Amino acid sequence: MAIRATKFTPSVLLSAPRRSPGIPNADGSLVLYTTHVYSFEDHEKTVEIRVLDVKSNESRLVSRHKELSEPNWLDDETVFLLESDTDGTTNVLVGPIDDFDNQHYVAGEIPAPASNFKLKQVKDGYALAFNALAKPNDELYNPDTAAKPHSTGKLYDSIWVRHWDTYKTQNRAAIWYTTIKKDDSSSSEDSKWTLTHLVNALQGTSLESPIPPFGGTDNFDLSSSGLIFVAKDPDLNQALNTKCNVYLISLSSFTQTTPSAPVKVATKSYDGAATSPVFSPDGRSAAFLAMEKNGYEADRNRVFVILDVNQPVAALHWISREDGDGKFWDRSPSGVTWSADSGTLFLTAEDEGKTSLFAAISSANLPGPVTKLTEDGSITDVRPLTPRQLFITKSSLVDNSTYQYLELPSKNVTTISSASRDGSAFGLSPSQVSEIWYRGASSDTKIHAWVVRPSTYNKNDTYPLAFLVHGGPQGAWTDSWSTRWNPAVFAEQGYITICPNPTGSTGYGQAFTDAIHQQWGGLPYEDLVQGFDYIERHMPDVDTSRAVALGASYGGYMMNWIQGHGLGRKFKALVTHDGVFSMAGQLASEELYFPFHDLGGAPTSAGTRKEWARWDPSLHIEEWKTPHLIIHNELDYRLTISEGLAAFNALQTRGVESRFLTFPDENHWVLKPENSMVWHRVVINWINRYVGLPALCKEEDIFTFATPKEEQDAGAEEERS
């Protein structure tokens, strides 16, 4: 039996299988992937490793265990998996794809939590690189077996005390390497894959890679002769700088117990963040992304290529100024992948509300123009099979995961139908999604917005407005799936959900992104005012007299700013999630380079203090009148909980109807399934109350986890698959 939703509710969203990018075998006939499903009845996550037979369009189970992760191929018949053990160790499991549960074995044990494995075939097996924490003495760190201190005190002599949701310690992220090869002492039929000696590639250095908290496989790569990685500049304080360096480590073999010293790659005049280092398949070259400006995390990424990794004197810019149509290409790529023949670079980049795939085709070792390869949805993973075929994973506003084959140069796409969790599984349809463009704060600025209507939409009816403002602020609403802020969840409550991308958004050119500098409550706010005016005048199916607005992070800041200004009176209710209340509170943030850049510098002079005060929501609380839900989490070290408490206290002392929701165990996001369910219930109940829509659930059911009857009635029915 398969569950097919008749209405897309938070319960359906949070219970739906979450599928990893697909990992095809050598000829693309089989695809490995992982699915995660959370049961609110059992309060438990189920993890399945599955394999899809592309020809038959049938998926079958490889293994099921909540501690399994990171499947990969050793050959077309053998699977490599990780298993997290109860003592914090990581087991490397190997077994046949057709009978893994009965025939797998432990190829080796890593005595610490390990993740982000990459494999590269070498002559006697595979080279492996992975991530695990290292102690100050360069040995593996296992928090489960480490000695526990008798005091909880922490003492610091400089800023960078904590980051994201964790206090800094002397342990640091490191890249480790090893090999896995067949045991030569046994006959070929009985030989097993075995993990060899583990080596810390960063031993004896002060470097940390991947870069916490979000760095992973996009921060390092391996070839048959070495490693390439990015790390923050060790000579600069990370609270004030984004500068990263790219390093190469040469290895005669991956059994080398003492790695060569890392060699820094020169990127003249580029002193910002760097990411996505990747070797070409032939191992001769490497590419990576780097920004020019230190302290600005949303600067435009440029593509660099090291033509010969054996002579990494300097990296070269690898994009011509023009795209395939002769226009200036000013998108900022977020990922880079080499073609199977090492001749082309494939780039993923936001482009007008989508994350598209581009090809940077070169000749004679010279940069070439950029050609756009995809037009819809958002690409999340790219895997070259042949020089003319790519396997891609993507999503959209109504599809949570789709696998496709992309043929070049025709750009023909083949979707693997049974592997696609298309919108019909959730009661959603692409017909619900549309786009609008309207004039922004200035007459020559066009603002893009996504529109998601209910699946039961009738053009003769009117619907309340859910106006969603994204975070960042240098971010964007894209045609992609989300389990945290999903526009379709609001649409299925009976709203027309509109998600604008105002000044500062990414994917519309770097000048548009940069224009939010020292303009937090200026141009973006005016763009939102113009957007609301456009909706009133041009969208008769939207009842703007029943409008609500919601936002998180910078979107939460904007809710607080709107509350104190004219647009705030247009809404029946507001929702702020982890937003800025007082600009002075940003001095408690960990990444101080961020407010220092966006607000014009540190507030250490009268001039800069004036700029900080210019866009301070707390200076306008005398105008706060609209009912307002405040959400703020205790582990949010980027915007501390005092921001949420201060906003709530201001509302309460002014007598404005308000509520405060907090999660002591969540950071800037709400990630735990039960907490996310509570979040959705509180938020939807709040906004529905003010526009005349029924509550998602009864008040007494908000903190219960057997699905309330209201959601059961609207939720799912069983259907034979």
Short mmCIF file of N, CA and C in Angstrom, two decimals, residues 382-537:
data_model
loop_
_atom_site.label_atom_id
_atom_site.label_comp_id
_atom_site.label_asym_id
_atom_site.label_seq_id
_atom_site.Cartn_x
_atom_site.Cartn_y
_atom_site.Cartn_z
N VAL A 382 24.47 16.84 -9.71
CA VAL A 382 24.82 16.54 -11.10
C VAL A 382 25.89 15.46 -11.10
N ARG A 383 25.67 14.40 -11.91
CA ARG A 383 26.65 13.31 -12.00
C ARG A 383 26.84 12.94 -13.47
N PRO A 384 28.01 13.25 -14.05
CA PRO A 384 28.27 12.90 -15.45
C PRO A 384 28.42 11.39 -15.62
N LEU A 385 27.77 10.86 -16.64
CA LEU A 385 27.91 9.44 -16.98
C LEU A 385 28.83 9.25 -18.17
N THR A 386 28.57 10.03 -19.22
CA THR A 386 29.41 10.04 -20.42
C THR A 386 29.59 11.51 -20.81
N PRO A 387 30.45 11.81 -21.78
CA PRO A 387 30.58 13.21 -22.21
C PRO A 387 29.27 13.80 -22.71
N ARG A 388 28.31 12.95 -23.07
CA ARG A 388 27.05 13.44 -23.63
C ARG A 388 25.83 13.13 -22.77
N GLN A 389 26.04 12.62 -21.57
CA GLN A 389 24.89 12.28 -20.73
C GLN A 389 25.19 12.61 -19.27
N LEU A 390 24.20 13.28 -18.63
CA LEU A 390 24.29 13.62 -17.22
C LEU A 390 23.11 13.01 -16.48
N PHE A 391 23.36 12.61 -15.24
CA PHE A 391 22.28 12.20 -14.34
C PHE A 391 22.09 13.34 -13.34
N ILE A 392 20.88 13.88 -13.26
CA ILE A 392 20.64 15.02 -12.38
C ILE A 392 19.50 14.72 -11.41
N THR A 393 19.61 15.33 -10.23
CA THR A 393 18.55 15.30 -9.23
C THR A 393 18.03 16.72 -9.08
N LYS A 394 16.71 16.87 -9.02
CA LYS A 394 16.14 18.21 -8.95
C LYS A 394 14.86 18.17 -8.12
N SER A 395 14.33 19.35 -7.82
CA SER A 395 13.04 19.46 -7.15
C SER A 395 12.34 20.71 -7.67
N SER A 396 11.11 20.92 -7.21
CA SER A 396 10.36 22.12 -7.58
C SER A 396 9.44 22.48 -6.43
N LEU A 397 8.64 23.50 -6.62
CA LEU A 397 7.70 23.92 -5.57
C LEU A 397 6.64 22.87 -5.30
N VAL A 398 6.42 21.93 -6.23
CA VAL A 398 5.40 20.90 -6.01
C VAL A 398 5.94 19.48 -6.11
N ASP A 399 7.22 19.31 -6.42
CA ASP A 399 7.84 17.98 -6.48
C ASP A 399 9.04 17.96 -5.54
N ASN A 400 9.07 16.98 -4.62
CA ASN A 400 10.17 17.00 -3.66
C ASN A 400 11.43 16.30 -4.15
N SER A 401 11.34 15.51 -5.23
CA SER A 401 12.55 14.87 -5.74
C SER A 401 12.26 14.24 -7.10
N THR A 402 13.11 14.55 -8.07
CA THR A 402 12.97 13.99 -9.41
C THR A 402 14.35 13.60 -9.91
N TYR A 403 14.45 12.42 -10.52
CA TYR A 403 15.68 11.98 -11.17
C TYR A 403 15.49 12.07 -12.69
N GLN A 404 16.53 12.59 -13.37
CA GLN A 404 16.43 12.74 -14.82
C GLN A 404 17.77 12.45 -15.48
N TYR A 405 17.70 12.03 -16.76
CA TYR A 405 18.87 11.94 -17.61
C TYR A 405 18.81 13.10 -18.59
N LEU A 406 19.91 13.83 -18.70
CA LEU A 406 20.00 14.97 -19.59
C LEU A 406 20.99 14.65 -20.70
N GLU A 407 20.51 14.69 -21.96
CA GLU A 407 21.35 14.39 -23.11
C GLU A 407 21.91 15.69 -23.70
N LEU A 408 23.17 15.65 -24.09
CA LEU A 408 23.83 16.80 -24.67
C LEU A 408 24.31 16.46 -26.08
N PRO A 409 24.30 17.39 -27.01
CA PRO A 409 23.94 18.81 -26.84
C PRO A 409 22.45 19.10 -27.04
N SER A 410 21.64 18.07 -27.22
CA SER A 410 20.22 18.29 -27.54
C SER A 410 19.42 18.87 -26.38
N LYS A 411 19.90 18.68 -25.14
CA LYS A 411 19.20 19.09 -23.91
C LYS A 411 17.92 18.29 -23.68
N ASN A 412 17.79 17.15 -24.36
CA ASN A 412 16.62 16.29 -24.13
C ASN A 412 16.68 15.70 -22.73
N VAL A 413 15.53 15.65 -22.07
CA VAL A 413 15.44 15.17 -20.69
C VAL A 413 14.57 13.94 -20.63
N THR A 414 15.05 12.90 -19.94
CA THR A 414 14.24 11.71 -19.66
C THR A 414 14.07 11.61 -18.15
N THR A 415 12.82 11.66 -17.70
CA THR A 415 12.52 11.55 -16.28
C THR A 415 12.24 10.10 -15.93
N ILE A 416 12.84 9.65 -14.82
CA ILE A 416 12.58 8.29 -14.34
C ILE A 416 11.27 8.35 -13.56
N SER A 417 10.20 7.93 -14.19
CA SER A 417 8.86 8.21 -13.66
C SER A 417 8.61 7.62 -12.28
N SER A 418 8.94 6.35 -12.06
CA SER A 418 8.61 5.74 -10.78
C SER A 418 9.47 6.27 -9.65
N ALA A 419 10.59 6.93 -10.00
CA ALA A 419 11.45 7.48 -8.97
C ALA A 419 11.05 8.89 -8.58
N SER A 420 10.14 9.49 -9.33
CA SER A 420 9.76 10.88 -9.07
C SER A 420 8.64 10.94 -8.05
N ARG A 421 8.87 11.71 -6.99
CA ARG A 421 7.79 11.99 -6.04
C ARG A 421 7.04 13.19 -6.57
N ASP A 422 6.30 12.99 -7.70
CA ASP A 422 5.67 14.14 -8.32
C ASP A 422 4.55 14.68 -7.44
N GLY A 423 4.09 15.88 -7.79
CA GLY A 423 3.14 16.57 -6.95
C GLY A 423 1.86 15.82 -6.69
N SER A 424 1.48 14.92 -7.60
CA SER A 424 0.22 14.19 -7.41
C SER A 424 0.26 13.34 -6.15
N ALA A 425 1.47 12.95 -5.70
CA ALA A 425 1.57 12.17 -4.47
C ALA A 425 1.16 12.98 -3.25
N PHE A 426 1.17 14.30 -3.39
CA PHE A 426 0.80 15.18 -2.30
C PHE A 426 -0.50 15.93 -2.58
N GLY A 427 -1.14 15.59 -3.68
CA GLY A 427 -2.33 16.34 -4.07
C GLY A 427 -2.00 17.67 -4.70
N LEU A 428 -0.76 17.83 -5.18
CA LEU A 428 -0.32 19.09 -5.77
C LEU A 428 -0.15 18.95 -7.27
N SER A 429 -0.13 20.09 -7.96
CA SER A 429 0.00 20.09 -9.41
C SER A 429 0.81 21.31 -9.84
N PRO A 430 1.63 21.18 -10.90
CA PRO A 430 2.35 22.35 -11.42
C PRO A 430 1.43 23.49 -11.83
N SER A 431 0.18 23.18 -12.14
CA SER A 431 -0.76 24.23 -12.55
C SER A 431 -1.04 25.22 -11.42
N GLN A 432 -0.72 24.85 -10.18
CA GLN A 432 -0.93 25.76 -9.05
C GLN A 432 0.11 26.87 -9.00
N VAL A 433 1.23 26.69 -9.70
CA VAL A 433 2.37 27.59 -9.59
C VAL A 433 2.44 28.53 -10.79
N SER A 434 2.61 29.82 -10.53
CA SER A 434 2.81 30.80 -11.59
C SER A 434 3.79 31.86 -11.10
N GLU A 435 4.11 32.81 -11.98
CA GLU A 435 5.06 33.86 -11.65
C GLU A 435 4.49 35.22 -12.03
N ILE A 436 4.90 36.25 -11.29
CA ILE A 436 4.56 37.61 -11.66
C ILE A 436 5.82 38.46 -11.62
N TRP A 437 5.83 39.52 -12.39
CA TRP A 437 6.88 40.54 -12.36
C TRP A 437 6.19 41.88 -12.19
N TYR A 438 6.74 42.72 -11.33
CA TYR A 438 6.15 44.04 -11.13
C TYR A 438 7.25 45.08 -10.93
N ARG A 439 6.89 46.36 -11.09
CA ARG A 439 7.85 47.43 -10.91
C ARG A 439 8.20 47.59 -9.44
N GLY A 440 9.49 47.71 -9.16
CA GLY A 440 9.93 47.82 -7.78
C GLY A 440 10.05 49.25 -7.31
N ALA A 441 10.99 49.48 -6.38
CA ALA A 441 11.15 50.80 -5.77
C ALA A 441 11.52 51.86 -6.79
N SER A 442 12.24 51.48 -7.83
CA SER A 442 12.57 52.41 -8.90
C SER A 442 11.95 51.92 -10.20
N SER A 443 11.71 52.84 -11.11
CA SER A 443 10.97 52.51 -12.34
C SER A 443 11.71 51.52 -13.23
N ASP A 444 13.04 51.44 -13.10
CA ASP A 444 13.81 50.53 -13.95
C ASP A 444 14.11 49.20 -13.28
N THR A 445 13.50 48.94 -12.13
CA THR A 445 13.72 47.68 -11.41
C THR A 445 12.48 46.81 -11.50
N LYS A 446 12.64 45.60 -11.97
CA LYS A 446 11.55 44.64 -12.02
C LYS A 446 11.75 43.59 -10.93
N ILE A 447 10.67 43.34 -10.18
CA ILE A 447 10.72 42.39 -9.07
C ILE A 447 9.94 41.14 -9.45
N HIS A 448 10.55 40.01 -9.18
CA HIS A 448 9.96 38.70 -9.50
C HIS A 448 9.34 38.08 -8.26
N ALA A 449 8.23 37.40 -8.42
CA ALA A 449 7.60 36.71 -7.29
C ALA A 449 6.96 35.42 -7.78
N TRP A 450 7.00 34.42 -6.92
CA TRP A 450 6.29 33.16 -7.16
C TRP A 450 4.88 33.26 -6.57
N VAL A 451 3.93 32.63 -7.25
CA VAL A 451 2.54 32.59 -6.80
C VAL A 451 2.12 31.12 -6.74
N VAL A 452 1.62 30.69 -5.58
CA VAL A 452 1.13 29.32 -5.42
C VAL A 452 -0.32 29.40 -4.97
N ARG A 453 -1.21 28.84 -5.78
CA ARG A 453 -2.64 28.86 -5.49
C ARG A 453 -3.08 27.51 -4.91
N PRO A 454 -4.23 27.46 -4.25
CA PRO A 454 -4.72 26.19 -3.70
C PRO A 454 -5.03 25.19 -4.81
N SER A 455 -4.92 23.91 -4.50
CA SER A 455 -5.26 22.87 -5.49
C SER A 455 -6.75 22.89 -5.82
N THR A 456 -7.56 23.47 -4.92
CA THR A 456 -9.01 23.56 -5.13
C THR A 456 -9.39 24.93 -5.70
N TYR A 457 -8.44 25.61 -6.29
CA TYR A 457 -8.65 26.99 -6.76
C TYR A 457 -9.80 27.09 -7.76
N ASN A 458 -10.62 28.12 -7.56
CA ASN A 458 -11.71 28.46 -8.47
C ASN A 458 -11.54 29.92 -8.84
N LYS A 459 -11.38 30.20 -10.12
CA LYS A 459 -11.09 31.58 -10.55
C LYS A 459 -12.20 32.56 -10.20
N ASN A 460 -13.38 32.06 -9.89
CA ASN A 460 -14.49 32.94 -9.53
C ASN A 460 -14.52 33.29 -8.04
N ASP A 461 -13.64 32.66 -7.25
CA ASP A 461 -13.58 32.91 -5.82
C ASP A 461 -12.41 33.85 -5.51
N THR A 462 -12.41 34.36 -4.29
CA THR A 462 -11.27 35.14 -3.79
C THR A 462 -10.66 34.42 -2.60
N TYR A 463 -9.37 34.66 -2.38
CA TYR A 463 -8.63 33.95 -1.36
C TYR A 463 -7.77 34.93 -0.56
N PRO A 464 -7.61 34.69 0.74
CA PRO A 464 -6.71 35.54 1.52
C PRO A 464 -5.27 35.38 1.05
N LEU A 465 -4.46 36.40 1.35
CA LEU A 465 -3.07 36.44 0.91
C LEU A 465 -2.13 36.02 2.02
N ALA A 466 -1.21 35.10 1.71
CA ALA A 466 -0.06 34.79 2.58
C ALA A 466 1.17 35.35 1.87
N PHE A 467 1.75 36.39 2.45
CA PHE A 467 2.86 37.13 1.86
C PHE A 467 4.13 36.70 2.58
N LEU A 468 5.00 35.96 1.89
CA LEU A 468 6.19 35.36 2.51
C LEU A 468 7.44 36.13 2.09
N VAL A 469 8.25 36.53 3.08
CA VAL A 469 9.49 37.25 2.81
C VAL A 469 10.66 36.34 3.20
N HIS A 470 11.59 36.16 2.26
CA HIS A 470 12.69 35.21 2.49
C HIS A 470 13.78 35.79 3.37
N GLY A 471 14.66 34.90 3.84
CA GLY A 471 15.78 35.29 4.67
C GLY A 471 17.00 35.61 3.83
N GLY A 472 18.11 35.78 4.50
CA GLY A 472 19.36 36.07 3.81
C GLY A 472 20.09 37.25 4.42
N PRO A 473 19.79 38.49 4.01
CA PRO A 473 18.80 38.86 2.99
C PRO A 473 19.20 38.48 1.58
N GLN A 474 20.49 38.15 1.40
CA GLN A 474 20.93 37.77 0.07
C GLN A 474 20.57 36.30 -0.17
N GLY A 475 19.30 36.07 -0.43
CA GLY A 475 18.76 34.75 -0.72
C GLY A 475 17.62 34.91 -1.71
N ALA A 476 16.84 33.88 -1.92
CA ALA A 476 15.72 33.98 -2.87
C ALA A 476 14.75 32.84 -2.66
N TRP A 477 13.49 33.10 -2.98
CA TRP A 477 12.52 32.02 -3.17
C TRP A 477 12.78 31.42 -4.54
N THR A 478 13.01 30.13 -4.59
CA THR A 478 13.25 29.46 -5.87
C THR A 478 12.23 28.35 -6.09
N ASP A 479 12.19 27.88 -7.31
CA ASP A 479 11.29 26.79 -7.68
C ASP A 479 11.88 25.49 -7.15
N SER A 480 11.79 25.32 -5.83
CA SER A 480 12.41 24.17 -5.18
C SER A 480 11.60 23.77 -3.95
N TRP A 481 11.83 22.56 -3.51
CA TRP A 481 11.09 21.98 -2.38
C TRP A 481 11.72 22.40 -1.06
N SER A 482 10.89 22.56 -0.04
CA SER A 482 11.38 22.84 1.31
C SER A 482 10.50 22.15 2.32
N THR A 483 11.12 21.64 3.38
CA THR A 483 10.35 21.06 4.48
C THR A 483 10.23 22.04 5.64
N ARG A 484 10.80 23.24 5.50
CA ARG A 484 10.70 24.23 6.58
C ARG A 484 9.75 25.38 6.20
N TRP A 485 9.97 25.99 5.05
CA TRP A 485 9.06 27.04 4.57
C TRP A 485 8.57 26.61 3.20
N ASN A 486 7.46 25.90 3.19
CA ASN A 486 6.93 25.37 1.94
C ASN A 486 5.69 26.17 1.55
N PRO A 487 5.77 26.98 0.48
CA PRO A 487 4.63 27.81 0.10
C PRO A 487 3.34 27.04 -0.14
N ALA A 488 3.46 25.79 -0.62
CA ALA A 488 2.26 25.00 -0.91
C ALA A 488 1.49 24.64 0.36
N VAL A 489 2.17 24.50 1.49
CA VAL A 489 1.47 24.22 2.75
C VAL A 489 0.50 25.34 3.08
N PHE A 490 0.92 26.58 2.86
CA PHE A 490 0.04 27.71 3.13
C PHE A 490 -1.07 27.79 2.08
N ALA A 491 -0.72 27.53 0.82
CA ALA A 491 -1.73 27.55 -0.23
C ALA A 491 -2.83 26.54 0.04
N GLU A 492 -2.48 25.36 0.52
CA GLU A 492 -3.48 24.31 0.75
C GLU A 492 -4.36 24.60 1.96
N GLN A 493 -3.99 25.59 2.76
CA GLN A 493 -4.89 26.04 3.82
C GLN A 493 -6.00 26.93 3.27
N GLY A 494 -5.81 27.39 2.02
CA GLY A 494 -6.81 28.26 1.41
C GLY A 494 -6.30 29.64 1.09
N TYR A 495 -4.97 29.84 1.11
CA TYR A 495 -4.36 31.12 0.76
C TYR A 495 -3.88 31.12 -0.69
N ILE A 496 -3.78 32.29 -1.27
CA ILE A 496 -2.89 32.48 -2.41
C ILE A 496 -1.58 32.96 -1.82
N THR A 497 -0.56 32.14 -1.96
CA THR A 497 0.75 32.42 -1.37
C THR A 497 1.61 33.13 -2.39
N ILE A 498 2.14 34.28 -2.00
CA ILE A 498 3.00 35.04 -2.91
C ILE A 498 4.35 35.25 -2.23
N CYS A 499 5.42 34.90 -2.97
CA CYS A 499 6.78 34.90 -2.43
C CYS A 499 7.64 35.83 -3.29
N PRO A 500 7.78 37.10 -2.91
CA PRO A 500 8.56 38.04 -3.71
C PRO A 500 10.05 37.93 -3.48
N ASN A 501 10.82 38.30 -4.49
CA ASN A 501 12.28 38.36 -4.39
C ASN A 501 12.72 39.82 -4.57
N PRO A 502 12.67 40.61 -3.49
CA PRO A 502 12.97 42.05 -3.59
C PRO A 502 14.47 42.32 -3.68
N THR A 503 14.82 43.59 -3.73
CA THR A 503 16.23 44.01 -3.78
C THR A 503 17.04 43.27 -2.72
N GLY A 504 18.20 42.76 -3.15
CA GLY A 504 19.05 41.96 -2.27
C GLY A 504 18.97 40.49 -2.58
N SER A 505 17.94 40.08 -3.35
CA SER A 505 17.78 38.66 -3.67
C SER A 505 18.87 38.21 -4.64
N THR A 506 19.15 36.92 -4.60
CA THR A 506 20.16 36.33 -5.46
C THR A 506 19.52 35.74 -6.71
N GLY A 507 20.30 35.67 -7.79
CA GLY A 507 19.82 35.07 -9.03
C GLY A 507 19.32 36.07 -10.06
N TYR A 508 19.46 37.35 -9.77
CA TYR A 508 18.99 38.39 -10.69
C TYR A 508 20.12 39.35 -11.07
N GLY A 509 21.35 38.91 -10.92
CA GLY A 509 22.50 39.75 -11.19
C GLY A 509 23.11 40.27 -9.91
N GLN A 510 24.45 40.40 -9.90
CA GLN A 510 25.13 40.78 -8.68
C GLN A 510 24.79 42.20 -8.24
N ALA A 511 24.53 43.10 -9.19
CA ALA A 511 24.19 44.47 -8.82
C ALA A 511 22.89 44.51 -8.02
N PHE A 512 21.93 43.67 -8.38
CA PHE A 512 20.66 43.60 -7.67
C PHE A 512 20.87 43.07 -6.25
N THR A 513 21.75 42.09 -6.10
CA THR A 513 22.07 41.55 -4.78
C THR A 513 22.78 42.60 -3.93
N ASP A 514 23.76 43.26 -4.52
CA ASP A 514 24.56 44.24 -3.78
C ASP A 514 23.76 45.46 -3.35
N ALA A 515 22.65 45.72 -4.02
CA ALA A 515 21.91 46.97 -3.78
C ALA A 515 21.27 47.05 -2.40
N ILE A 516 21.26 45.94 -1.66
CA ILE A 516 20.69 45.99 -0.31
C ILE A 516 21.70 46.54 0.70
N HIS A 517 22.94 46.72 0.28
CA HIS A 517 23.98 47.25 1.17
C HIS A 517 23.53 48.57 1.77
N GLN A 518 23.48 48.63 3.11
CA GLN A 518 23.03 49.81 3.87
C GLN A 518 21.61 50.24 3.49
N GLN A 519 20.80 49.24 3.06
CA GLN A 519 19.43 49.54 2.64
C GLN A 519 18.42 48.54 3.22
N TRP A 520 18.73 47.95 4.37
CA TRP A 520 17.90 46.86 4.89
C TRP A 520 16.41 47.20 4.95
N GLY A 521 16.08 48.35 5.46
CA GLY A 521 14.67 48.74 5.54
C GLY A 521 14.27 49.72 4.46
N GLY A 522 15.13 49.89 3.45
CA GLY A 522 14.89 50.86 2.39
C GLY A 522 14.33 50.24 1.13
N LEU A 523 15.20 49.99 0.15
CA LEU A 523 14.75 49.48 -1.14
C LEU A 523 13.94 48.18 -1.03
N PRO A 524 14.37 47.17 -0.23
CA PRO A 524 13.56 45.95 -0.15
C PRO A 524 12.16 46.23 0.39
N TYR A 525 12.06 47.08 1.39
CA TYR A 525 10.74 47.43 1.94
C TYR A 525 9.88 48.09 0.87
N GLU A 526 10.45 49.03 0.12
CA GLU A 526 9.68 49.69 -0.93
C GLU A 526 9.26 48.70 -2.02
N ASP A 527 10.13 47.73 -2.32
CA ASP A 527 9.76 46.68 -3.28
C ASP A 527 8.55 45.89 -2.79
N LEU A 528 8.50 45.61 -1.49
CA LEU A 528 7.37 44.87 -0.92
C LEU A 528 6.10 45.72 -0.93
N VAL A 529 6.25 47.01 -0.65
CA VAL A 529 5.09 47.92 -0.73
C VAL A 529 4.54 47.92 -2.15
N GLN A 530 5.43 48.03 -3.13
CA GLN A 530 5.00 48.02 -4.53
C GLN A 530 4.36 46.68 -4.90
N GLY A 531 4.89 45.60 -4.34
CA GLY A 531 4.31 44.29 -4.61
C GLY A 531 2.90 44.17 -4.08
N PHE A 532 2.69 44.64 -2.85
CA PHE A 532 1.34 44.60 -2.28
C PHE A 532 0.39 45.45 -3.12
N ASP A 533 0.86 46.60 -3.57
CA ASP A 533 0.03 47.47 -4.41
C ASP A 533 -0.30 46.78 -5.73
N TYR A 534 0.68 46.08 -6.32
CA TYR A 534 0.43 45.35 -7.56
C TYR A 534 -0.64 44.27 -7.36
N ILE A 535 -0.54 43.56 -6.27
CA ILE A 535 -1.52 42.50 -5.99
C ILE A 535 -2.92 43.10 -5.86
N GLU A 536 -3.01 44.21 -5.14
CA GLU A 536 -4.32 44.86 -4.97
C GLU A 536 -4.92 45.27 -6.31
N ARG A 537 -4.09 45.77 -7.22
CA ARG A 537 -4.61 46.34 -8.47
C ARG A 537 -4.77 45.32 -9.58
#
